[in-house]
């Protein structure tokens, strides 16, 4: 049994110092949904990170991508950057877990085909060796959370669930004195990532974990406590017992840098996506800026 980790984020300088290159091997692969896959990494040295951190993976390390990368770099006029992946694992666990959603190419809609996610989601069997850089990020629990909150509210969509699984497991392992309420938006039952993990956590910690699945494209038949439709202000108000004693973590699709630039070029504001909408609703539900943490990607 490992000792519980301290419940707090270290100062920025300390976080940056810990980011380094690590050689890992894929110890386990788990298909989560039709388009998401989890990879469990093992390494010869201990992993040092906080729940909610992410790692990065440089696509240049995969020889099979060599010509594809060269072509994309010619087209884009930039070197392809490492891609970030949140950790779904908690520091007390043996493996580091990342969960990859395979991006797709839609003719006429996406300017380029996705580079790294199809490879990670489909062609990294057990035994694959790779280099990751980690670990960092600000989507972590504040040091004094246990003193000032009674409820951690997780508001997630799609692969945005990944860091919140790590945050919840880590907090339960530490026996933090607050409850977790997860509102998780998915299109259909088949799109829910980590369904069994959350069933198990609710079974183990019935007084500390409540999960409400929100399905946007079908009736949630047979899903205990699930709702039909998007996450609304009314639902947030229903589940947040005392906004003054709550902290929210919201993660999911957000405005991408490409969308921001395209809107700026047209002199327009980019259209808000899941995370921007949820931050606004959380404020309407009574949480101030300091009570809402957010992370988003495409
Ligand atoms: C902090 C953080 C955590 C993340 N965690 C996760 C996670 O847990 N799981 C997960 O699946 N993903 C996560 N992501 C997203 C991940 O980093 C990748 O962006 C994702 O996997 C897609 O990478 P790709 O190489 O497959 O696609 P890319 O090659 O990056 O393409 C993705 C999309 O961007 C468009 N695009 C690419 N380049 C340009 C350009 N120059 N101009 C215009 N459009 C362009 C493409 O057409 C495509 O639609 C995270 C991102 C961040 C920032």
Coordinates of C-alpha atoms and ligand atoms in Angstrom, one line a residue:
X1 CA 0.0 0.0 0.0
X2 CA 1.4 3.4 -1.0
X3 CA 1.2 6.4 1.3
X4 CA -1.5 9.0 0.3
X5 CA -0.1 11.8 -1.8
X6 CA -0.2 15.4 -0.5
X7 CA -3.5 17.1 -1.5
X8 CA -2.0 20.0 -3.2
X9 CA -0.4 21.5 -6.3
X10 CA 3.3 22.6 -5.8
X11 CA 4.4 26.0 -6.9
X12 CA 4.8 26.6 -10.7
X13 CA 8.6 26.4 -10.7
X14 CA 8.5 23.0 -8.9
X15 CA 6.0 21.7 -11.5
X16 CA 8.1 22.8 -14.4
X17 CA 11.3 21.2 -12.9
X18 CA 9.5 17.8 -12.9
X19 CA 8.8 17.8 -16.6
X20 CA 11.2 15.3 -18.3
X21 CA 11.5 12.7 -20.9
X22 CA 10.4 9.2 -19.8
X23 CA 10.7 5.9 -21.7
X24 CA 7.5 3.9 -21.2
X25 CA 6.1 0.6 -22.5
X26 CA 2.5 -0.1 -23.2
X27 CA 1.5 -2.6 -20.4
X28 CA -2.2 -2.9 -21.3
X29 CA -4.6 -1.7 -24.0
X30 CA -8.3 -1.3 -23.3
X31 CA -10.9 -0.3 -25.9
X32 CA -13.3 2.1 -24.3
X33 CA -15.7 3.0 -27.1
X34 CA -15.8 2.7 -30.9
X35 CA -13.4 5.7 -31.2
X36 CA -11.5 5.8 -27.9
X37 CA -8.7 3.6 -26.6
X38 CA -6.9 3.6 -23.2
X39 CA -3.2 2.9 -23.0
X40 CA -1.6 1.9 -19.6
X41 CA 2.1 2.7 -19.4
X42 CA 4.7 1.1 -17.3
X43 CA 8.3 2.4 -16.7
X44 CA 11.4 1.4 -14.9
X45 CA 11.4 4.5 -12.8
X46 CA 8.5 5.8 -10.6
X47 CA 6.0 8.2 -12.2
X48 CA 5.8 11.5 -10.4
X49 CA 2.8 13.5 -11.1
X50 CA -0.4 15.0 -9.7
X51 CA -3.9 13.9 -10.5
X52 CA -5.1 16.1 -13.4
X53 CA -1.7 16.5 -15.0
X54 CA -1.0 15.7 -18.7
X55 CA 1.9 14.3 -20.6
X56 CA 3.0 15.1 -24.2
X57 CA 4.0 12.7 -27.0
X58 CA 6.1 13.8 -30.0
X59 CA 4.9 12.3 -33.2
X60 CA 8.4 12.5 -34.7
X61 CA 9.5 9.4 -32.7
X62 CA 7.3 7.0 -34.8
X63 CA 9.2 6.0 -38.0
X64 CA 5.9 5.0 -39.6
X65 CA 4.7 8.6 -39.6
X66 CA 7.9 10.0 -41.1
X67 CA 6.6 10.7 -44.6
X68 CA 3.2 11.8 -43.4
X69 CA 4.8 14.3 -41.0
X70 CA 7.1 15.6 -43.7
X71 CA 4.1 16.2 -46.0
X72 CA 2.0 17.9 -43.3
X73 CA 4.9 20.1 -42.3
X74 CA 5.3 21.2 -46.0
X75 CA 1.6 22.0 -46.2
X76 CA 1.4 23.8 -42.9
X77 CA 4.8 25.5 -43.0
X78 CA 5.4 24.5 -39.3
X79 CA 7.0 21.7 -37.4
X80 CA 4.4 19.3 -36.0
X81 CA 4.2 19.8 -32.2
X82 CA 4.0 17.2 -29.5
X83 CA 0.4 16.3 -28.6
X84 CA -0.9 16.5 -25.0
X85 CA -2.8 13.7 -23.3
X86 CA -4.3 14.0 -19.9
X87 CA -3.8 11.3 -17.3
X88 CA -6.8 9.2 -16.3
X89 CA -4.7 7.5 -13.6
X90 CA -4.0 8.6 -10.0
X91 CA -0.5 8.9 -8.6
X92 CA -1.0 5.9 -6.2
X93 CA -1.8 3.6 -9.2
X94 CA 0.8 1.3 -10.8
X95 CA 0.4 2.5 -14.4
X96 CA 0.0 5.8 -16.1
X97 CA -3.2 5.8 -18.1
X98 CA -4.0 7.9 -21.1
X99 CA -7.2 7.6 -23.2
X100 CA -7.1 8.7 -26.8
X101 CA -10.0 9.7 -29.0
X102 CA -9.3 9.0 -32.6
X103 CA -9.8 12.2 -34.6
X104 CA -11.3 11.8 -38.1
X105 CA -10.9 13.6 -41.4
X106 CA -14.1 15.0 -42.9
X107 CA -13.7 16.1 -46.5
X108 CA -14.5 19.8 -46.8
X109 CA -14.7 20.3 -43.0
X110 CA -11.3 19.5 -41.6
X111 CA -8.3 21.1 -43.4
X112 CA -5.8 18.2 -42.6
X113 CA -6.1 14.6 -41.6
X114 CA -5.3 13.9 -37.9
X115 CA -1.7 12.9 -37.3
X116 CA -1.1 11.1 -34.0
X117 CA -4.4 10.0 -32.5
X118 CA -5.2 7.3 -35.1
X119 CA -1.8 5.7 -34.5
X120 CA -2.1 5.8 -30.7
X121 CA -5.7 4.6 -30.7
X122 CA -5.2 1.7 -33.1
X123 CA -1.5 0.7 -33.5
X124 CA 0.2 0.7 -30.1
X125 CA -0.2 -2.9 -28.9
X126 CA 1.1 -4.2 -25.6
X127 CA 4.9 -4.1 -25.6
X128 CA 5.1 -0.9 -27.7
X129 CA 7.9 1.3 -26.4
X130 CA 7.6 5.1 -26.6
X131 CA 8.9 8.3 -25.1
X132 CA 6.5 10.6 -23.3
X133 CA 7.3 14.0 -21.7
X134 CA 5.7 14.7 -18.3
X135 CA 4.1 15.7 -16.2
X136 CA 2.5 19.1 -15.9
X137 CA -0.7 21.1 -16.0
X138 CA -2.8 23.4 -13.8
X139 CA -6.0 21.2 -13.8
X140 CA -5.1 20.0 -10.3
X141 CA -6.8 20.3 -6.9
X142 CA -5.8 23.4 -4.9
X143 CA -3.8 22.8 -1.7
X144 CA -6.5 24.1 0.6
X145 CA -9.5 22.4 -1.1
X146 CA -10.3 20.2 1.9
X147 CA -10.6 23.2 4.2
X148 CA -12.9 25.3 2.0
X149 CA -15.2 22.9 0.1
X150 CA -17.8 20.2 0.7
X151 CA -18.4 19.3 -2.9
X152 CA -16.3 18.8 -6.0
X153 CA -18.5 19.1 -9.1
X154 CA -17.1 17.5 -12.3
X155 CA -18.7 18.7 -15.5
X156 CA -17.3 16.8 -18.5
X157 CA -18.0 15.8 -22.1
X158 CA -16.5 13.1 -24.3
X159 CA -12.8 12.6 -23.7
X160 CA -12.9 15.5 -21.3
X161 CA -13.7 12.8 -18.7
X162 CA -10.0 11.7 -18.6
X163 CA -8.4 14.0 -16.1
X164 CA -11.5 13.9 -13.9
X165 CA -11.3 10.2 -13.4
X166 CA -7.7 10.7 -12.1
X167 CA -8.8 13.5 -9.8
X168 CA -11.7 11.5 -8.4
X169 CA -9.7 8.3 -7.8
X170 CA -6.8 10.3 -6.2
X171 CA -9.2 12.2 -3.9
X172 CA -11.0 9.0 -2.8
X173 CA -7.6 7.3 -2.1
X174 CA -6.6 10.3 0.1
X175 CA -9.9 10.1 1.9
X176 CA -10.6 13.8 1.2
X177 CA -13.6 15.0 3.3
X178 CA -15.7 16.2 0.3
X179 CA -18.2 14.6 -2.1
X180 CA -17.8 14.2 -5.8
X181 CA -20.7 14.9 -8.2
X182 CA -20.0 14.1 -11.8
X183 CA -22.2 15.3 -14.6
X184 CA -21.0 13.6 -17.8
X185 CA -22.3 14.4 -21.2
X186 CA -22.1 11.8 -23.9
X187 CA -24.0 11.3 -27.2
X188 CA -25.2 7.8 -26.5
X189 CA -24.7 5.0 -24.0
X190 CA -22.1 3.5 -26.3
X191 CA -20.0 6.7 -26.2
X192 CA -19.6 6.7 -22.4
X193 CA -15.9 6.4 -21.6
X194 CA -15.0 4.6 -18.3
X195 CA -18.6 3.5 -17.6
X196 CA -17.5 0.5 -15.5
X197 CA -14.9 2.5 -13.6
X198 CA -17.5 4.9 -12.4
X199 CA -20.0 2.1 -11.6
X200 CA -17.3 0.6 -9.4
X201 CA -16.4 3.8 -7.7
X202 CA -20.1 4.5 -6.9
X203 CA -20.4 1.0 -5.5
X204 CA -17.3 1.4 -3.4
X205 CA -18.0 4.9 -2.2
X206 CA -21.8 5.4 -2.2
X207 CA -21.6 8.4 0.1
X208 CA -18.9 10.1 -1.7
X209 CA -19.5 9.7 -5.5
X210 CA -22.6 10.5 -7.5
X211 CA -22.5 10.1 -11.3
X212 CA -25.2 11.5 -13.5
X213 CA -24.9 10.6 -17.2
X214 CA -26.5 13.0 -19.6
X215 CA -27.2 11.6 -23.1
X216 CA -27.7 14.1 -25.9
X217 CA -28.8 11.8 -28.7
X218 CA -30.9 9.0 -27.1
X219 CA -33.1 8.2 -24.2
X220 CA -31.0 6.9 -21.3
X221 CA -33.0 3.7 -21.0
X222 CA -31.7 1.5 -18.1
X223 CA -29.0 4.0 -16.9
X224 CA -29.5 4.6 -13.2
X225 CA -30.1 8.4 -12.5
X226 CA -29.3 9.4 -16.1
X227 CA -30.8 12.3 -17.9
X228 CA -31.8 13.0 -21.5
X229 CA -30.3 16.2 -23.1
X230 CA -27.5 18.6 -22.4
X231 CA -26.2 19.7 -19.0
X232 CA -28.3 22.8 -18.1
X233 CA -28.1 25.5 -15.5
X234 CA -31.2 23.9 -13.8
X235 CA -29.3 20.6 -13.5
X236 CA -26.2 22.4 -12.0
X237 CA -28.5 24.2 -9.5
X238 CA -30.2 20.9 -8.6
X239 CA -26.9 19.1 -7.8
X240 CA -24.8 21.9 -6.3
X241 CA -25.8 21.8 -2.6
X242 CA -24.1 25.1 -1.5
X243 CA -22.3 27.1 -4.3
X244 CA -20.2 28.8 -1.6
X245 CA -18.7 25.5 -0.6
X246 CA -18.3 24.0 -4.1
X247 CA -15.4 23.8 -6.5
X248 CA -16.0 22.8 -10.2
X249 CA -13.7 21.1 -12.7
X250 CA -15.0 21.3 -16.3
X251 CA -13.2 19.6 -19.2
X252 CA -14.3 18.8 -22.8
X253 CA -14.4 20.4 -26.2
X254 CA -13.5 24.1 -26.2
X255 CA -12.7 26.8 -28.8
X256 CA -9.5 25.6 -30.6
X257 CA -6.7 28.0 -31.4
X258 CA -7.6 27.4 -35.1
X259 CA -11.2 28.5 -34.5
X260 CA -10.0 31.5 -32.5
X261 CA -7.7 32.6 -35.3
X262 CA -10.3 32.0 -38.0
X263 CA -12.9 34.1 -36.0
X264 CA -10.3 36.9 -35.4
X265 CA -9.5 37.0 -39.1
X266 CA -13.2 37.6 -39.8
X267 CA -13.4 40.1 -37.0
X268 CA -15.9 37.9 -35.1
X269 CA -16.1 36.2 -31.7
X270 CA -15.5 32.4 -31.9
X271 CA -18.6 30.4 -31.1
X272 CA -18.5 29.0 -27.5
X273 CA -18.3 25.3 -27.2
X274 CA -18.9 22.9 -24.3
X275 CA -16.4 24.2 -21.8
X276 CA -17.1 27.9 -22.5
X277 CA -20.8 27.2 -22.1
X278 CA -20.3 25.2 -18.9
X279 CA -18.1 27.9 -17.3
X280 CA -20.9 30.5 -18.0
X281 CA -23.6 28.2 -16.5
X282 CA -21.5 27.5 -13.4
X283 CA -21.1 31.2 -12.9
X284 CA -24.9 31.6 -13.3
X285 CA -25.3 28.8 -10.7
X286 CA -23.4 30.9 -8.2
X287 CA -19.7 29.8 -8.5
X288 CA -17.2 32.6 -9.0
X289 CA -14.2 32.6 -11.2
X290 CA -11.9 31.1 -8.6
X291 CA -14.3 28.2 -8.0
X292 CA -14.2 27.0 -11.6
X293 CA -11.2 25.2 -13.1
X294 CA -11.3 24.4 -16.9
X295 CA -9.4 22.4 -19.5
X296 CA -10.3 22.0 -23.1
X297 CA -9.2 20.6 -26.4
X298 CA -10.6 20.3 -30.0
Ligands
LIG1 C1 -4.0 19.8 -22.1 C2 -4.5 18.8 -23.2 C3 -4.9 17.6 -22.8 C4 -5.4 16.7 -23.8 N1 -5.9 15.4 -23.4 C5 -6.4 14.6 -24.4 C6 -6.9 13.3 -24.0 O1 -6.9 13.0 -22.8 N2 -7.4 12.5 -25.0 C7 -7.4 12.9 -26.3 O2 -7.9 12.1 -27.1 N3 -6.9 14.1 -26.6 C8 -6.4 15.0 -25.7 N4 -6.0 16.2 -26.1 C9 -5.9 16.5 -27.6 C10 -4.6 15.9 -28.2 O3 -3.5 16.7 -27.7 C11 -4.6 16.0 -29.7 O4 -4.9 17.3 -30.1 C12 -5.6 15.1 -30.4 O5 -5.2 13.7 -30.1 C13 -5.5 15.2 -31.9 O6 -4.2 15.0 -32.4 P1 -3.9 14.4 -33.9 O7 -2.5 14.5 -34.1 O8 -4.6 13.1 -34.1 O9 -4.7 15.5 -34.8 P2 -4.1 16.9 -35.4 O10 -3.2 16.6 -36.4 O11 -3.7 17.7 -34.2 O12 -5.5 17.4 -36.0 C14 -6.6 17.7 -35.2 C15 -7.6 18.6 -35.9 O13 -6.9 19.9 -36.0 C16 -6.9 20.3 -37.4 N5 -5.6 21.0 -37.7 C17 -4.4 20.5 -37.5 N6 -3.5 21.4 -37.8 C18 -4.1 22.5 -38.2 C19 -3.7 23.8 -38.7 N7 -2.5 24.1 -38.8 N8 -4.7 24.6 -39.1 C20 -6.0 24.3 -38.9 N9 -6.5 23.1 -38.5 C21 -5.5 22.2 -38.1 C22 -7.0 19.0 -38.2 O14 -7.6 19.3 -39.5 C23 -7.9 18.2 -37.3 O15 -9.3 18.5 -37.5 C24 -5.5 17.1 -25.2 C25 -5.0 18.4 -25.5 C26 -4.6 19.2 -24.5 C27 -4.1 20.6 -24.9

